[in-house]
Tab-separated table of C-alpha atoms and ligand atoms in Angstrom:
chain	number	residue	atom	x	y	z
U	1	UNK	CA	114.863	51.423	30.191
U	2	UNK	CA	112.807	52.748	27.084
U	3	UNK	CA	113.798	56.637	26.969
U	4	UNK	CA	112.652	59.669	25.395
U	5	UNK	CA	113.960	60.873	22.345
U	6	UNK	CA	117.301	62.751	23.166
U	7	UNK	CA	117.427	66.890	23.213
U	8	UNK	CA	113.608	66.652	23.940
U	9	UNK	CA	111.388	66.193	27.106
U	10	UNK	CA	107.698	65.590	26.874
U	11	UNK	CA	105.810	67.798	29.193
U	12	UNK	CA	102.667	66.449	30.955
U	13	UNK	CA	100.441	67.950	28.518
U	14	UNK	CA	102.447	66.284	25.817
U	15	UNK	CA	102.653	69.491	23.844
U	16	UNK	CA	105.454	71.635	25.805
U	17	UNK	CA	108.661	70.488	24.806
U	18	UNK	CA	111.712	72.073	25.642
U	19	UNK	CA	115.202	71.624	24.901
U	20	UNK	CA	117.159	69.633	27.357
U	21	UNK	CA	119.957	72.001	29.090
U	22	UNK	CA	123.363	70.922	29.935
U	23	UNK	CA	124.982	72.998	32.559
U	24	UNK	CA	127.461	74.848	30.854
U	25	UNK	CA	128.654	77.311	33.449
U	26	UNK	CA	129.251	77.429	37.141
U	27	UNK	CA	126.393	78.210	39.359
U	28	UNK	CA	126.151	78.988	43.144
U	29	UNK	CA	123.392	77.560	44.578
U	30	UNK	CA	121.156	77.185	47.983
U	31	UNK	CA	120.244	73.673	47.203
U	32	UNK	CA	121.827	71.202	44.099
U	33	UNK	CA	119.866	68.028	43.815
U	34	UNK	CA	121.292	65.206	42.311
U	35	UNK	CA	118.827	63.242	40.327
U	36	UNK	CA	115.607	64.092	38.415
U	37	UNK	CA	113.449	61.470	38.957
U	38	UNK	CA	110.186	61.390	41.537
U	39	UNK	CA	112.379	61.930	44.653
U	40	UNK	CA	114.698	64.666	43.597
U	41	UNK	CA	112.286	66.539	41.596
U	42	UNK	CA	109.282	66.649	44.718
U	43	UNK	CA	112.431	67.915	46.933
U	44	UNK	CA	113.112	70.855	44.253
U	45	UNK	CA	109.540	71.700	43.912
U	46	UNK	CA	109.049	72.134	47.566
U	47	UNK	CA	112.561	73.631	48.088
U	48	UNK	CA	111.993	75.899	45.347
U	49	UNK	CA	108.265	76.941	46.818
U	50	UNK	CA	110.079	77.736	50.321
U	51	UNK	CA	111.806	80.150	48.255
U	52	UNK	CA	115.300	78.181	48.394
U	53	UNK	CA	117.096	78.628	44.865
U	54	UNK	CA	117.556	75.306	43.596
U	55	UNK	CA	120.144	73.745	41.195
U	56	UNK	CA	118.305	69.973	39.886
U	57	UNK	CA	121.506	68.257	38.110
U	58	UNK	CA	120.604	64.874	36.133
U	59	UNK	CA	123.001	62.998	34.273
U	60	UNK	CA	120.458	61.894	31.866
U	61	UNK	CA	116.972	62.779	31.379
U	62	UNK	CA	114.267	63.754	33.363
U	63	UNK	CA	112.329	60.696	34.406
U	64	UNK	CA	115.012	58.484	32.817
U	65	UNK	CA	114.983	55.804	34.977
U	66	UNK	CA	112.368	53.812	37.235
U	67	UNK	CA	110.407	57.544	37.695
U	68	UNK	CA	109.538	57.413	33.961
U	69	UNK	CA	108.061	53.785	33.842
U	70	UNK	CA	106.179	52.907	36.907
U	71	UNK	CA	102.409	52.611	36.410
U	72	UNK	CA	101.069	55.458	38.658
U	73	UNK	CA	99.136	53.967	41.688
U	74	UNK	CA	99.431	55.997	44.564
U	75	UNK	CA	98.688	54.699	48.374
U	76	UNK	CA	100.043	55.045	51.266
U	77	UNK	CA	102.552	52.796	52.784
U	78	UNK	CA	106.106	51.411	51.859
U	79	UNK	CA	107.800	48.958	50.570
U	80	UNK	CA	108.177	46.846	54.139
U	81	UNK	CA	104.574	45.557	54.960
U	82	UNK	CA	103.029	47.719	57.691
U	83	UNK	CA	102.989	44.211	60.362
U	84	UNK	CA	106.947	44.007	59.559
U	85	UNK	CA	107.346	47.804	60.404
U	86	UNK	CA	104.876	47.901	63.371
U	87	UNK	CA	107.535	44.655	64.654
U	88	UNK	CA	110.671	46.734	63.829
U	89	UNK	CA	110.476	50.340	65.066
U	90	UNK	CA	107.339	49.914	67.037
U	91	UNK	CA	102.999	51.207	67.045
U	92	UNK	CA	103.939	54.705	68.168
U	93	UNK	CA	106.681	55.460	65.258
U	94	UNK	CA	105.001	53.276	62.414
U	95	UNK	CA	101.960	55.505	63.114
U	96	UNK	CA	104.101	58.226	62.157
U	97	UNK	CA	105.492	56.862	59.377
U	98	UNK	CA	102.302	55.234	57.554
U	99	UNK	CA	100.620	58.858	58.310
U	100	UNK	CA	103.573	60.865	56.221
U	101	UNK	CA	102.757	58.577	53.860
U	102	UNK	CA	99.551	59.379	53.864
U	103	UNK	CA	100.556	63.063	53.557
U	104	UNK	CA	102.779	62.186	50.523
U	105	UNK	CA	100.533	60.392	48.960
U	106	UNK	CA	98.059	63.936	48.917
U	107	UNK	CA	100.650	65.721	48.089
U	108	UNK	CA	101.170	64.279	44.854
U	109	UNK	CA	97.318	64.266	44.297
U	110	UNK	CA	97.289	67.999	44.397
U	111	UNK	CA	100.069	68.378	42.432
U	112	UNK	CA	98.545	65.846	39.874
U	113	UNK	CA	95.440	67.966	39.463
U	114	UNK	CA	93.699	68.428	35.925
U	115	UNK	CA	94.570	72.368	36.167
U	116	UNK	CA	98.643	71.603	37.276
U	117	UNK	CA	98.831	68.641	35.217
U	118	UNK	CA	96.680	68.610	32.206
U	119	UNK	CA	95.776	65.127	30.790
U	120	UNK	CA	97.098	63.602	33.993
U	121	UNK	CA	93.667	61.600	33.949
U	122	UNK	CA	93.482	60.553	37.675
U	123	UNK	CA	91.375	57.793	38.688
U	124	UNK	CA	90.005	56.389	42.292
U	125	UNK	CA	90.440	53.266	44.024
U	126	UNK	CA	93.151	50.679	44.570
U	127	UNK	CA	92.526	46.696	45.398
U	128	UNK	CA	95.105	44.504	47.086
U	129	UNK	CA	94.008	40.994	46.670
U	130	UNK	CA	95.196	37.978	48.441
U	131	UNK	CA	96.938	35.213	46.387
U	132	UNK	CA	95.615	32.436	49.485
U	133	UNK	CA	92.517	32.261	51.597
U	134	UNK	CA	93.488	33.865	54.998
U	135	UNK	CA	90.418	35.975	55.667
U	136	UNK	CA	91.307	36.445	59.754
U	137	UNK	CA	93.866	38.003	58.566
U	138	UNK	CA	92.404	40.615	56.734
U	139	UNK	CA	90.128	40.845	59.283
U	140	UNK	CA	92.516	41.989	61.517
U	141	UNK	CA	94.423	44.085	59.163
U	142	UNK	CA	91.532	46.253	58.153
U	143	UNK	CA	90.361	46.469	61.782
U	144	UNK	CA	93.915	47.852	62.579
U	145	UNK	CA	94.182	50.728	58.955
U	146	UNK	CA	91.040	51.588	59.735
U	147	UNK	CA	91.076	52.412	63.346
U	148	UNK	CA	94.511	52.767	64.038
U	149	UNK	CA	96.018	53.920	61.285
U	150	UNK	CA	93.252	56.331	60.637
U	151	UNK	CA	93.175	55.051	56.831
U	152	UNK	CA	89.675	54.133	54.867
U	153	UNK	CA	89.677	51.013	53.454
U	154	UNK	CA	86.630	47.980	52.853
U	155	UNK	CA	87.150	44.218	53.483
U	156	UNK	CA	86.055	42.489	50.593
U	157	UNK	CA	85.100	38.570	50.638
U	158	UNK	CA	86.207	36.448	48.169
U	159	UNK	CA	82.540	36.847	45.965
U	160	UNK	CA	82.935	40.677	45.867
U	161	UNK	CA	86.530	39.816	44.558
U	162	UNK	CA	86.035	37.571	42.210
U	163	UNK	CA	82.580	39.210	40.860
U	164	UNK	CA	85.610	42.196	39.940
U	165	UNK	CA	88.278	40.039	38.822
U	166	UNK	CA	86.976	37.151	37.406
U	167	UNK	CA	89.620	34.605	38.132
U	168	UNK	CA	90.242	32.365	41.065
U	169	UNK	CA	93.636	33.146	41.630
U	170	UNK	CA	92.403	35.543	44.211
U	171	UNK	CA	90.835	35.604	47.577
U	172	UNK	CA	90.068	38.164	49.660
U	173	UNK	CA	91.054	41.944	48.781
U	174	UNK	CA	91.446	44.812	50.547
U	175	UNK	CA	89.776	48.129	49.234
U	176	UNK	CA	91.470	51.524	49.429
U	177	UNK	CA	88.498	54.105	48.031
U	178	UNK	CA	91.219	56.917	48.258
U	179	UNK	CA	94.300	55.369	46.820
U	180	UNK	CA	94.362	56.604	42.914
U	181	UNK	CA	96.557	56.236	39.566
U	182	UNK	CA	97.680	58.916	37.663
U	183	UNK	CA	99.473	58.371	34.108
U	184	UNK	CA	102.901	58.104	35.875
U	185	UNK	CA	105.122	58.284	32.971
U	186	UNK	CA	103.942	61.824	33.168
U	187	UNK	CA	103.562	62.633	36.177
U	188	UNK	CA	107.255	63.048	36.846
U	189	UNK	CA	107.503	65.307	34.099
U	190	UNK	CA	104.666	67.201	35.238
U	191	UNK	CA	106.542	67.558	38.535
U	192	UNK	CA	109.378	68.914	36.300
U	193	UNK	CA	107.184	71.941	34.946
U	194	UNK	CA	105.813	72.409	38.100
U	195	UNK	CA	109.436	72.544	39.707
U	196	UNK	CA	110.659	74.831	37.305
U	197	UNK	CA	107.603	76.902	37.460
U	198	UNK	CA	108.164	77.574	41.302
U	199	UNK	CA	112.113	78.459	40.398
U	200	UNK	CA	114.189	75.544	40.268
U	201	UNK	CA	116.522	75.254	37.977
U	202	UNK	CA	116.510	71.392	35.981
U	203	UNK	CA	119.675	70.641	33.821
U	204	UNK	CA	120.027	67.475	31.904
U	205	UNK	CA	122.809	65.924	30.288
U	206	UNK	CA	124.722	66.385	33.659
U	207	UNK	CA	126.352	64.152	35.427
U	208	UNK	CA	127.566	64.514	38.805
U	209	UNK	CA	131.354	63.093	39.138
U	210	UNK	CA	132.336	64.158	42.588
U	211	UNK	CA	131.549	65.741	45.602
U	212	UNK	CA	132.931	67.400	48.333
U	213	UNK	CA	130.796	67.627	51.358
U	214	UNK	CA	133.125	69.002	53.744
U	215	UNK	CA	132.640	72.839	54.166
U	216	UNK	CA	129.664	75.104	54.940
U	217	UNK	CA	129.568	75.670	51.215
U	218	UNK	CA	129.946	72.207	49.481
U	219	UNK	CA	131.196	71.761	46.156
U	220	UNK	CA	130.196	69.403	43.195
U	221	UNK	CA	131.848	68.756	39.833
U	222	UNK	CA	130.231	67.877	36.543
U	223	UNK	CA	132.150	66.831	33.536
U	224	UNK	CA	131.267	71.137	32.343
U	225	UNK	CA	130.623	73.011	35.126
U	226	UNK	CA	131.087	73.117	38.955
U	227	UNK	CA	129.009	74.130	41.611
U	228	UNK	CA	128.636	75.798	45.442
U	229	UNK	CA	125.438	74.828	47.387
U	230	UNK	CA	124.729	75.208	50.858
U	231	UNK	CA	122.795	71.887	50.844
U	232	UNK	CA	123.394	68.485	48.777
U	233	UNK	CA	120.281	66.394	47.882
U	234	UNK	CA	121.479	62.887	46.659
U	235	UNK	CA	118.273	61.603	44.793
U	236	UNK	CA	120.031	59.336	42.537
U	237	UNK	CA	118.590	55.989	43.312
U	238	UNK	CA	120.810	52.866	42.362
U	239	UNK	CA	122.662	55.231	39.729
U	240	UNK	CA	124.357	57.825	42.348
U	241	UNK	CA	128.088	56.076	41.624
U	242	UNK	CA	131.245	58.336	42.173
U	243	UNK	CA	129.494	61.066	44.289
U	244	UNK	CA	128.910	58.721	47.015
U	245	UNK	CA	129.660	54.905	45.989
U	246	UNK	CA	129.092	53.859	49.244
U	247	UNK	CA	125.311	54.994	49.473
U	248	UNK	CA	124.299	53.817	46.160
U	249	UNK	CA	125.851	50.360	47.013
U	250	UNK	CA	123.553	50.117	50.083
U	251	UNK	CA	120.909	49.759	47.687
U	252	UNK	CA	120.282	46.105	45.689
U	253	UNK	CA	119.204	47.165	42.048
U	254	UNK	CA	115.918	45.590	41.325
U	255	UNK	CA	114.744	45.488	37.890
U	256	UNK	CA	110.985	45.782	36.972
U	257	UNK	CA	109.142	45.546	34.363
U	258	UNK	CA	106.047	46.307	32.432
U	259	UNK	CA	103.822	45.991	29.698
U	260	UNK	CA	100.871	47.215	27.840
U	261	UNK	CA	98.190	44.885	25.656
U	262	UNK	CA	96.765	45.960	22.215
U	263	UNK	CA	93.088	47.008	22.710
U	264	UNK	CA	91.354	43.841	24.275
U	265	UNK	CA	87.361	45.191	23.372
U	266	UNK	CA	84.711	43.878	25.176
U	267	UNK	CA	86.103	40.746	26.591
U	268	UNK	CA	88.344	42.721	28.835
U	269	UNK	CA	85.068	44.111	30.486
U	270	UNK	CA	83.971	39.868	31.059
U	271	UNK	CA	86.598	39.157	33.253
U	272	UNK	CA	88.127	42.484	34.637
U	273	UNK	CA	85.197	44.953	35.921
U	274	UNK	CA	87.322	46.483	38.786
U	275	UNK	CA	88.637	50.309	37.134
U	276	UNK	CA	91.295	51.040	40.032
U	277	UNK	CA	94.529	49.456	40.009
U	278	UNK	CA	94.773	45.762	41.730
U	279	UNK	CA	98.027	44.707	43.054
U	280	UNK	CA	98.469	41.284	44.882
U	281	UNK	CA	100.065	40.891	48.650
U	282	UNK	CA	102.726	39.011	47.533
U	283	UNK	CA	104.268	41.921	45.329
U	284	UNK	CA	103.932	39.381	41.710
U	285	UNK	CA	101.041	41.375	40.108
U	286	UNK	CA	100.374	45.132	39.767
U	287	UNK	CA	97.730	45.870	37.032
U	288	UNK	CA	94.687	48.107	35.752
U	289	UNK	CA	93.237	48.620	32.940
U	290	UNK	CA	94.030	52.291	30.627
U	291	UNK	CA	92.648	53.640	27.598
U	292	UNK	CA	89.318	52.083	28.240
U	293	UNK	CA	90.282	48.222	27.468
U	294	UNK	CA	93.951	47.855	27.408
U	295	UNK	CA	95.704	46.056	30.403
U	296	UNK	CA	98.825	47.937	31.926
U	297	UNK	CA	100.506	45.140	33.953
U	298	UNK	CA	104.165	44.894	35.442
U	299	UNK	CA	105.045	41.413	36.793
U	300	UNK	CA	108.725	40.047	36.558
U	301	UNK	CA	111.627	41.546	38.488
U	302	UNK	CA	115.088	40.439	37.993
U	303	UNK	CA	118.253	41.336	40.009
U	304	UNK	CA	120.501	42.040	36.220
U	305	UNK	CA	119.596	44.331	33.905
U	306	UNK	CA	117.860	42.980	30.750
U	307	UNK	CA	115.966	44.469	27.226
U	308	UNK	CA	112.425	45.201	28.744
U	309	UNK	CA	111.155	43.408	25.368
U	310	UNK	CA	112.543	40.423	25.889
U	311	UNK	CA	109.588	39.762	29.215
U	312	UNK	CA	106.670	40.660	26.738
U	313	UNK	CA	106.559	37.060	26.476
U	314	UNK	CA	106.438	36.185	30.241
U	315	UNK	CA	104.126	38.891	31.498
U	316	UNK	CA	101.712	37.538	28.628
U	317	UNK	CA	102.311	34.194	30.259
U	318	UNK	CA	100.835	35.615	33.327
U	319	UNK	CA	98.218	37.440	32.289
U	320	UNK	CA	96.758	33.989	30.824
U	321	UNK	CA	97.762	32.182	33.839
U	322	UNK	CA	95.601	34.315	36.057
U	323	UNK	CA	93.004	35.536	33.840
U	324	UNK	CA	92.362	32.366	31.418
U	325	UNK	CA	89.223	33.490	30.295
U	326	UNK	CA	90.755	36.670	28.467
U	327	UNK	CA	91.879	34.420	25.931
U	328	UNK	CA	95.246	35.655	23.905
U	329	UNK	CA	96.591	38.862	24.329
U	330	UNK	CA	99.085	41.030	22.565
U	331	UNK	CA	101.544	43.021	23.558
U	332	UNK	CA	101.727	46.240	22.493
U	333	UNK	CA	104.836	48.145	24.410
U	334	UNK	CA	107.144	46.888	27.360
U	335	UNK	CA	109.683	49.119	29.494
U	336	UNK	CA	111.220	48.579	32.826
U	337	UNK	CA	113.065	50.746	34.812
U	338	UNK	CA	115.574	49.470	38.022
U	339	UNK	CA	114.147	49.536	41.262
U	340	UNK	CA	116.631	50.346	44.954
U	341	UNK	CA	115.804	48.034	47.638
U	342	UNK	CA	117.368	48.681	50.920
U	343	UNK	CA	117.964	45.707	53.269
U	344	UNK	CA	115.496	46.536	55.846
U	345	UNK	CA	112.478	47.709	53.229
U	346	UNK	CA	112.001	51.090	53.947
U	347	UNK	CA	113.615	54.755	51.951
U	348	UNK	CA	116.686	56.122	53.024
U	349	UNK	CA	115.699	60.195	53.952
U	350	UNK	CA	117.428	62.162	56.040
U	351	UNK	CA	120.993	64.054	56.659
U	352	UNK	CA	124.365	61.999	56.502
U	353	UNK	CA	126.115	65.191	58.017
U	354	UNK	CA	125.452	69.104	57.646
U	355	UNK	CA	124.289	70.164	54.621
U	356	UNK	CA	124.667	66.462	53.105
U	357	UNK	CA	120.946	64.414	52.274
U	358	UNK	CA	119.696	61.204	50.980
U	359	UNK	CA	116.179	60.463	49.613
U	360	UNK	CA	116.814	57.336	47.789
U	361	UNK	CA	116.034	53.356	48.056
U	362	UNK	CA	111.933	53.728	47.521
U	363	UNK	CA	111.799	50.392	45.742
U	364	UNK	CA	108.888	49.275	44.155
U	365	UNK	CA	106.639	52.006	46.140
U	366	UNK	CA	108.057	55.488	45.020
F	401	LIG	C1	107.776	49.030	36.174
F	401	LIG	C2	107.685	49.840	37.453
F	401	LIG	C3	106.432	50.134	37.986
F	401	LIG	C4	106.340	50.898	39.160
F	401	LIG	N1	105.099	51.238	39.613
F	401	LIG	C5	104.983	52.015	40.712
F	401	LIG	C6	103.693	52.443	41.155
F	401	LIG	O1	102.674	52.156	40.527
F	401	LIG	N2	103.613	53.197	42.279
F	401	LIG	C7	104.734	53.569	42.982
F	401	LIG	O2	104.603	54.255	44.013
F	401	LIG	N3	105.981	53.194	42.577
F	401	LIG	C8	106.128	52.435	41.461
F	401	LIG	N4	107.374	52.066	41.033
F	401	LIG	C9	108.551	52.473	41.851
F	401	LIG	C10	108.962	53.919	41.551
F	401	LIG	O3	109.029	54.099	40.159
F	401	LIG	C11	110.333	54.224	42.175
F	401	LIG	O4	110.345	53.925	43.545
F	401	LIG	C12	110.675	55.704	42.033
F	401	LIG	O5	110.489	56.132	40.702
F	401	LIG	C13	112.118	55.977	42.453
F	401	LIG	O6	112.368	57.343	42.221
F	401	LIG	P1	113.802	57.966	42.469
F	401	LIG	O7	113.715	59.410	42.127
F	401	LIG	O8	114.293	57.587	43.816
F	401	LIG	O9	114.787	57.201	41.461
F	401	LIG	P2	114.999	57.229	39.870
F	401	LIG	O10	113.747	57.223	39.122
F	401	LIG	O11	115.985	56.143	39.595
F	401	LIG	O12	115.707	58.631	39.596
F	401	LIG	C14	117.051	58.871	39.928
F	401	LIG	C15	117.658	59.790	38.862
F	401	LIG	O13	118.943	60.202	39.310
F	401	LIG	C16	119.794	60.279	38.207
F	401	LIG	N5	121.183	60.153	38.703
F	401	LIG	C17	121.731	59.118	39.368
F	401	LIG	N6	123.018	59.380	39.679
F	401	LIG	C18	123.299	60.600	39.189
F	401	LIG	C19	124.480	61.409	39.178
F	401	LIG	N7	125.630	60.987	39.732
F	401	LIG	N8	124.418	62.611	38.582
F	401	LIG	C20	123.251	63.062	38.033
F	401	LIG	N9	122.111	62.325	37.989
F	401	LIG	C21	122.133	61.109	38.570
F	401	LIG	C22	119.380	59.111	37.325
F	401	LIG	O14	119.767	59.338	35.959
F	401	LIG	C23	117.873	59.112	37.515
F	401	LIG	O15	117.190	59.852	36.513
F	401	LIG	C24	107.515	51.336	39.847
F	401	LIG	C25	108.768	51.030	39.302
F	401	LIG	C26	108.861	50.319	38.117
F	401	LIG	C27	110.216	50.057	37.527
């Protein structure tokens, strides 16, 4: 994980930074979120709106792990393809379910507006592209987003493809006009500001050791202060540990990571002319282009945790192997940031008993 420099967070402007704050004293709370990444921060934002008053304890940094390095595409849907979910839990409830994504996926657009968020910079359109010629089955698929599921997407043949994405690795894509990217590396700490902004209370540098979940008022302990809240929000991904072992090791740490090219000019525009983000069905690639002709592109995922610089090398490797004609690249930067995958593919939300939540395991769709 590449972090920022310690006693200082970037805002989403850049410009506001503010001193990191350890919790020093104890606190009584309505609601204490563990975790201050994209989960537990968008629960303490809309806690905090509600009027709740709202404790946000993070052992590190804001947006220290996987929240501060993901690439910023926003669509709806999950992790678990929507055919897998529709065969698990049924039409009725995935209908549900892919239309609260649909809702979250909103909600973070009007949070990630130009006047919340300056220099957010969104941007329209996402393209999922398949890596083999099955065109009845996009068929099919697009018949049942756009009707069923109520979501607006184009079919696009293999010519409109590849007349975007000038490679033949690809086939036929699938084109979501209202899916968008934001710069996500600041997005979470826009959500921060925003969060604090509406009330809640953000300290860093805070660990939480222990729990106990047992009375109306619960009670957590950090290595310098301890705390009452009415409600616990465990939002701390595959790092939760002592507070709840047990939850956090329901979750298989997935490690993923990224990169960003030096300035590529004019040949970037010969072989990529797509300007959305393009992501392939088999979850390899996830790319777009940023600051006009640099590629953003996170391939490999490991199951150990490794230096993020040490897969420059192989997501260079790919970006030849499916775009040939760019020629050599450079890399400029690479990060990664660890992933939760549950076993059956979707987030774990909800209450484990009164008072006592989980919004964790988002995997690669956060
Ligand atoms: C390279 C990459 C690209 C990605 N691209 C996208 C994308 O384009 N679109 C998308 O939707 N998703 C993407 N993702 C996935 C997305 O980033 C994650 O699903 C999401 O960030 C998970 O958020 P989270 O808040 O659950 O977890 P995290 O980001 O892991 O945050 C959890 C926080 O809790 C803290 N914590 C843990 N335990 C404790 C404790 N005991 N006490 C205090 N604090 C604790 C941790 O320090 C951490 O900061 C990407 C991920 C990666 C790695």
């Amino acid at each position: 994980m590449s972090g920022t420099p310690k006693g200082k967070t970037n805002g989403a402007d850049g410009a506001t930074l503010h001193e990191r704050a350890r919790l020093s004293f104890d606190l009584d709370v309505d609601i204490c979120v563990v975790g201050a990444g994209l989960a537990g921060l968008t629960v303490a934002l809309e806690a905090a709106r509600l009027g709740a008053s709202v404790a946000v304890l993070e052992g590190r940094h804001v947006g220290w792990n996987a929240s501060g390095h993901q690439l910023g595409t926003v669509m709806p849907g999950y992790g678990l393809p929507l055919s897998q979910l529709i065969e698990r839990i049924g039409f009725e409830d995935a209908r549900e379910l892919w239309s609260l994504s649909k809702e979250g996926a909103e909600f973070v657009r009007a949070n990630a507006s130009e006047e919340k968020m300056p220099g957010i910079a969104l941007s329209e359109g996402a393209l999922e592209v398949s890596n083999v010629d099955v065109g009845n089955q996009l068929i099919s698929r697009l018949q049942m987003l756009s009707e069923d599921f109520e979501t607006e997407v184009e079919g696009w043949q293999i010519d409109r493809v590849r007349s975007e994405l000038r490679t033949d690795h690809y086939f036929h894509g699938v084109y979501y006009p209202k899916a968008f990217q934001i710069d996500g590396r600041k997005y979470v700490h826009g959500l921060a500001m925003l969060a604090r902004r509406a009330g809640a209370r953000i300290f860093e540098d805070t660990p939480v050791v222990s729990i106990d979940a047992s009375g109306i008022r619960k009670r957590i302990v950090t290595p310098s202060a301890r705390l009452r809240a009415s409600h616990i929000v465990l939002a701390g991904n595959i790092h939760l540990g002592a507070p709840l072992r047990r939850l956090s090791e329901t979750l298989l740490p997935v490690w993923r990571y990224a990169a960003l090219t030096a300035p590529l000019g004019a040949r970037l525009d010969d072989v990529i002319a797509f300007k959305g983000s393009v992501a392939d069905t088999d979850g390899i690639d996830h790319f777009r282009i940023v600051d006009g002709d640099r590629l953003m592109w996170a391939s490999p995922e490991t199951t150990w945790a490794a230096r993020p610089q040490r897969f420059g090398r192989a997501i260079e490797r790919r970006i030849r192997t499916v775009f040939p004609k760019l020629g050599p690249v450079e890399i400029a930067e690479t990060w990664g940031g660890a992933v939760g995958e549950t076993v059956h593919g979707m987030p774990q939300i909800g209450q484990l008993r009164r008072g006592l939540w989980v919004a964790s395991g988002f995997g690669r769709q956060g």
